[in-house]
Amino acid sequence: FTGTITAPEDVVNYKIGVQSGTVQDGWLTDNLITPGLMPEANLSRYERVDQAALDLANGRIDVLMADLVPIQAYVAQNPDLMVVYQGELSTGPINIVLPDGDADLKAEIDRVIKELQADGFIDALAVKYFSE
C-alpha cells in the first residue's frame, strides 16, 4: 500500500472492497460513486467480509472498508494487513422496539446491554459472526 488515507474520501483512487449492503457500501455509493468522484468499477462488493479480506491479502483490492471489530480480528490473524484509518461513516442508531410505556422492560434491556458491552461480549459476537 502506498499513499495516505486521512479521511474516507481519500479512497477514491484505490480499488475498494466492501461487504454488500453495509453502511460502508451505502456511504461509498452515496458519497463517491453517485456524485462521480469515483468510478463504480473501483468498488468490489462481497457477500461476506472475509471474502473481501482474502482479496485484500492477495492484492486483488487495495483497500477494505468494514466495521472495526471484525477487521481487527483479520489483522490479528494476518500480519500483512494493517488498519490505516478509523472513523465513523454513520451515526445511525440501532433500534430495539418495545411496547409503549414499558419503562421497566426498557430499564432492564438498557442494563443488560451495558453489562454485555462492558464485559466484551458484544465485541466477541461481532468477531464471531462478522469474521466468518
PDB file of C-alpha atoms in Angstrom:
ATOM      1  CA  PHE A   1       0.000   0.000   0.000  1.00  0.00           C
ATOM      2  CA  THR A   2       1.323   3.392  -0.944  1.00  0.00           C
ATOM      3  CA  GLY A   3      -0.438   6.617  -0.142  1.00  0.00           C
ATOM      4  CA  THR A   4      -2.143   8.220   2.799  1.00  0.00           C
ATOM      5  CA  ILE A   5      -5.698   7.885   3.991  1.00  0.00           C
ATOM      6  CA  THR A   6      -6.661  10.564   6.488  1.00  0.00           C
ATOM      7  CA  ALA A   7     -10.359  10.679   5.581  1.00  0.00           C
ATOM      8  CA  PRO A   8     -12.779   8.203   3.971  1.00  0.00           C
ATOM      9  CA  GLU A   9     -12.839  10.299   0.795  1.00  0.00           C
ATOM     10  CA  ASP A  10      -9.131   9.548   0.281  1.00  0.00           C
ATOM     11  CA  VAL A  11     -10.003   6.071  -1.060  1.00  0.00           C
ATOM     12  CA  VAL A  12     -11.231   7.370  -4.441  1.00  0.00           C
ATOM     13  CA  ASN A  13      -8.050   6.364  -6.267  1.00  0.00           C
ATOM     14  CA  TYR A  14      -7.963   2.793  -4.964  1.00  0.00           C
ATOM     15  CA  LYS A  15      -9.729  -0.481  -5.693  1.00  0.00           C
ATOM     16  CA  ILE A  16     -12.039  -0.848  -2.700  1.00  0.00           C
ATOM     17  CA  GLY A  17     -13.776  -3.869  -1.230  1.00  0.00           C
ATOM     18  CA  VAL A  18     -16.890  -3.790   0.970  1.00  0.00           C
ATOM     19  CA  GLN A  19     -19.486  -6.225   2.187  1.00  0.00           C
ATOM     20  CA  SER A  20     -22.588  -5.689   0.072  1.00  0.00           C
ATOM     21  CA  GLY A  21     -25.430  -3.835   1.773  1.00  0.00           C
ATOM     22  CA  THR A  22     -23.348  -2.472   4.649  1.00  0.00           C
ATOM     23  CA  VAL A  23     -23.023   1.097   5.897  1.00  0.00           C
ATOM     24  CA  GLN A  24     -19.683   1.281   4.087  1.00  0.00           C
ATOM     25  CA  ASP A  25     -21.257   0.148   0.804  1.00  0.00           C
ATOM     26  CA  GLY A  26     -24.009   2.748   1.128  1.00  0.00           C
ATOM     27  CA  TRP A  27     -21.597   5.523   2.071  1.00  0.00           C
ATOM     28  CA  LEU A  28     -19.269   4.818  -0.853  1.00  0.00           C
ATOM     29  CA  THR A  29     -22.192   4.654  -3.271  1.00  0.00           C
ATOM     30  CA  ASP A  30     -23.892   7.818  -1.984  1.00  0.00           C
ATOM     31  CA  ASN A  31     -20.792   9.936  -1.400  1.00  0.00           C
ATOM     32  CA  LEU A  32     -18.251   8.858  -4.003  1.00  0.00           C
ATOM     33  CA  ILE A  33     -19.846   6.865  -6.836  1.00  0.00           C
ATOM     34  CA  THR A  34     -23.170   8.696  -7.346  1.00  0.00           C
ATOM     35  CA  PRO A  35     -21.540  12.162  -7.406  1.00  0.00           C
ATOM     36  CA  GLY A  36     -18.942  10.859  -9.889  1.00  0.00           C
ATOM     37  CA  LEU A  37     -15.911  11.176  -7.610  1.00  0.00           C
ATOM     38  CA  MET A  38     -15.038   7.505  -8.015  1.00  0.00           C
ATOM     39  CA  PRO A  39     -15.820   5.048 -10.816  1.00  0.00           C
ATOM     40  CA  GLU A  40     -18.090   2.187  -9.781  1.00  0.00           C
ATOM     41  CA  ALA A  41     -15.590  -0.188 -11.382  1.00  0.00           C
ATOM     42  CA  ASN A  42     -13.261   0.568  -8.450  1.00  0.00           C
ATOM     43  CA  LEU A  43     -15.771  -0.867  -5.945  1.00  0.00           C
ATOM     44  CA  SER A  44     -15.985  -4.611  -5.382  1.00  0.00           C
ATOM     45  CA  ARG A  45     -18.929  -5.860  -3.333  1.00  0.00           C
ATOM     46  CA  TYR A  46     -18.687  -9.144  -1.446  1.00  0.00           C
ATOM     47  CA  GLU A  47     -21.303 -11.329   0.185  1.00  0.00           C
ATOM     48  CA  ARG A  48     -19.081 -11.723   3.270  1.00  0.00           C
ATOM     49  CA  VAL A  49     -16.351  -9.509   4.657  1.00  0.00           C
ATOM     50  CA  ASP A  50     -13.932 -12.437   4.925  1.00  0.00           C
ATOM     51  CA  GLN A  51     -14.057 -12.767   1.118  1.00  0.00           C
ATOM     52  CA  ALA A  52     -13.003  -9.130   0.814  1.00  0.00           C
ATOM     53  CA  ALA A  53     -10.235  -9.606   3.386  1.00  0.00           C
ATOM     54  CA  LEU A  54      -8.911 -12.541   1.363  1.00  0.00           C
ATOM     55  CA  ASP A  55      -8.864 -10.432  -1.808  1.00  0.00           C
ATOM     56  CA  LEU A  56      -7.098  -7.645   0.097  1.00  0.00           C
ATOM     57  CA  ALA A  57      -4.449 -10.042   1.377  1.00  0.00           C
ATOM     58  CA  ASN A  58      -3.965 -11.376  -2.170  1.00  0.00           C
ATOM     59  CA  GLY A  59      -3.714  -7.932  -3.792  1.00  0.00           C
ATOM     60  CA  ARG A  60      -6.947  -8.049  -5.801  1.00  0.00           C
ATOM     61  CA  ILE A  61      -8.210  -4.930  -3.984  1.00  0.00           C
ATOM     62  CA  ASP A  62      -6.184  -2.134  -2.384  1.00  0.00           C
ATOM     63  CA  VAL A  63      -8.457  -1.128   0.495  1.00  0.00           C
ATOM     64  CA  LEU A  64     -11.146  -2.815   2.564  1.00  0.00           C
ATOM     65  CA  MET A  65     -13.760  -0.686   4.323  1.00  0.00           C
ATOM     66  CA  ALA A  66     -15.622  -2.543   7.095  1.00  0.00           C
ATOM     67  CA  ASP A  67     -16.561  -2.436  10.759  1.00  0.00           C
ATOM     68  CA  LEU A  68     -13.570  -2.218  13.088  1.00  0.00           C
ATOM     69  CA  VAL A  69     -14.122  -5.254  15.336  1.00  0.00           C
ATOM     70  CA  PRO A  70     -14.109  -7.926  12.609  1.00  0.00           C
ATOM     71  CA  ILE A  71     -11.267  -6.153  10.805  1.00  0.00           C
ATOM     72  CA  GLN A  72      -9.164  -6.199  13.956  1.00  0.00           C
ATOM     73  CA  ALA A  73      -9.628  -9.981  14.037  1.00  0.00           C
ATOM     74  CA  TYR A  74      -8.384 -10.304  10.434  1.00  0.00           C
ATOM     75  CA  VAL A  75      -5.404  -8.058  11.103  1.00  0.00           C
ATOM     76  CA  ALA A  76      -4.503 -10.111  14.171  1.00  0.00           C
ATOM     77  CA  GLN A  77      -4.553 -13.267  12.013  1.00  0.00           C
ATOM     78  CA  ASN A  78      -2.700 -11.728   9.065  1.00  0.00           C
ATOM     79  CA  PRO A  79       0.336  -9.569   9.857  1.00  0.00           C
ATOM     80  CA  ASP A  80       0.444  -8.396   6.230  1.00  0.00           C
ATOM     81  CA  LEU A  81      -2.736  -6.351   6.825  1.00  0.00           C
ATOM     82  CA  MET A  82      -2.994  -3.124   8.792  1.00  0.00           C
ATOM     83  CA  VAL A  83      -5.683  -0.647   9.788  1.00  0.00           C
ATOM     84  CA  VAL A  84      -4.710   2.729   8.314  1.00  0.00           C
ATOM     85  CA  TYR A  85      -7.801   4.755   9.214  1.00  0.00           C
ATOM     86  CA  GLN A  86     -10.536   4.572  11.837  1.00  0.00           C
ATOM     87  CA  GLY A  87     -13.621   6.764  11.803  1.00  0.00           C
ATOM     88  CA  GLU A  88     -17.394   6.804  11.692  1.00  0.00           C
ATOM     89  CA  LEU A  89     -19.323   6.860   8.442  1.00  0.00           C
ATOM     90  CA  SER A  90     -22.732   6.741  10.078  1.00  0.00           C
ATOM     91  CA  THR A  91     -24.030   7.586  13.480  1.00  0.00           C
ATOM     92  CA  GLY A  92     -27.385   5.986  12.846  1.00  0.00           C
ATOM     93  CA  PRO A  93     -28.967   4.264  15.810  1.00  0.00           C
ATOM     94  CA  ILE A  94     -29.566   0.592  16.343  1.00  0.00           C
ATOM     95  CA  ASN A  95     -33.217   0.205  17.242  1.00  0.00           C
ATOM     96  CA  ILE A  96     -34.970  -2.076  19.682  1.00  0.00           C
ATOM     97  CA  VAL A  97     -38.746  -1.702  19.667  1.00  0.00           C
ATOM     98  CA  LEU A  98     -40.734  -2.167  22.880  1.00  0.00           C
ATOM     99  CA  PRO A  99     -44.382  -1.777  23.837  1.00  0.00           C
ATOM    100  CA  ASP A 100     -45.109   1.895  24.511  1.00  0.00           C
ATOM    101  CA  GLY A 101     -44.788   2.823  28.161  1.00  0.00           C
ATOM    102  CA  ASP A 102     -42.960  -0.320  29.349  1.00  0.00           C
ATOM    103  CA  ALA A 103     -40.344   1.561  31.375  1.00  0.00           C
ATOM    104  CA  ASP A 104     -39.354  -1.483  33.448  1.00  0.00           C
ATOM    105  CA  LEU A 105     -38.554  -3.546  30.380  1.00  0.00           C
ATOM    106  CA  LYS A 106     -36.601  -0.645  28.841  1.00  0.00           C
ATOM    107  CA  ALA A 107     -34.557  -0.205  32.031  1.00  0.00           C
ATOM    108  CA  GLU A 108     -33.752  -3.932  32.135  1.00  0.00           C
ATOM    109  CA  ILE A 109     -32.726  -4.019  28.460  1.00  0.00           C
ATOM    110  CA  ASP A 110     -30.530  -0.932  28.946  1.00  0.00           C
ATOM    111  CA  ARG A 111     -28.885  -2.577  31.980  1.00  0.00           C
ATOM    112  CA  VAL A 112     -28.198  -5.840  30.134  1.00  0.00           C
ATOM    113  CA  ILE A 113     -26.796  -4.082  27.043  1.00  0.00           C
ATOM    114  CA  LYS A 114     -24.401  -2.003  29.184  1.00  0.00           C
ATOM    115  CA  GLU A 115     -23.283  -5.133  31.009  1.00  0.00           C
ATOM    116  CA  LEU A 116     -22.677  -7.012  27.745  1.00  0.00           C
ATOM    117  CA  GLN A 117     -20.707  -4.073  26.345  1.00  0.00           C
ATOM    118  CA  ALA A 118     -18.611  -3.732  29.490  1.00  0.00           C
ATOM    119  CA  ASP A 119     -17.566  -7.388  29.600  1.00  0.00           C
ATOM    120  CA  GLY A 120     -16.693  -7.530  25.869  1.00  0.00           C
ATOM    121  CA  PHE A 121     -19.456  -9.965  24.928  1.00  0.00           C
ATOM    122  CA  ILE A 122     -20.869  -7.768  22.142  1.00  0.00           C
ATOM    123  CA  ASP A 123     -17.426  -7.294  20.579  1.00  0.00           C
ATOM    124  CA  ALA A 124     -16.868 -11.057  20.762  1.00  0.00           C
ATOM    125  CA  LEU A 125     -20.168 -11.658  18.944  1.00  0.00           C
ATOM    126  CA  ALA A 126     -19.139  -9.224  16.232  1.00  0.00           C
ATOM    127  CA  VAL A 127     -15.859 -11.063  15.730  1.00  0.00           C
ATOM    128  CA  LYS A 128     -17.595 -14.440  15.708  1.00  0.00           C
ATOM    129  CA  TYR A 129     -20.380 -13.617  13.281  1.00  0.00           C
ATOM    130  CA  PHE A 130     -18.824 -10.936  11.083  1.00  0.00           C
ATOM    131  CA  SER A 131     -15.451 -12.657  10.684  1.00  0.00           C
ATOM    132  CA  GLU A 132     -16.734 -15.866   9.126  1.00  0.00           C
TER     133      GLU A 132
END
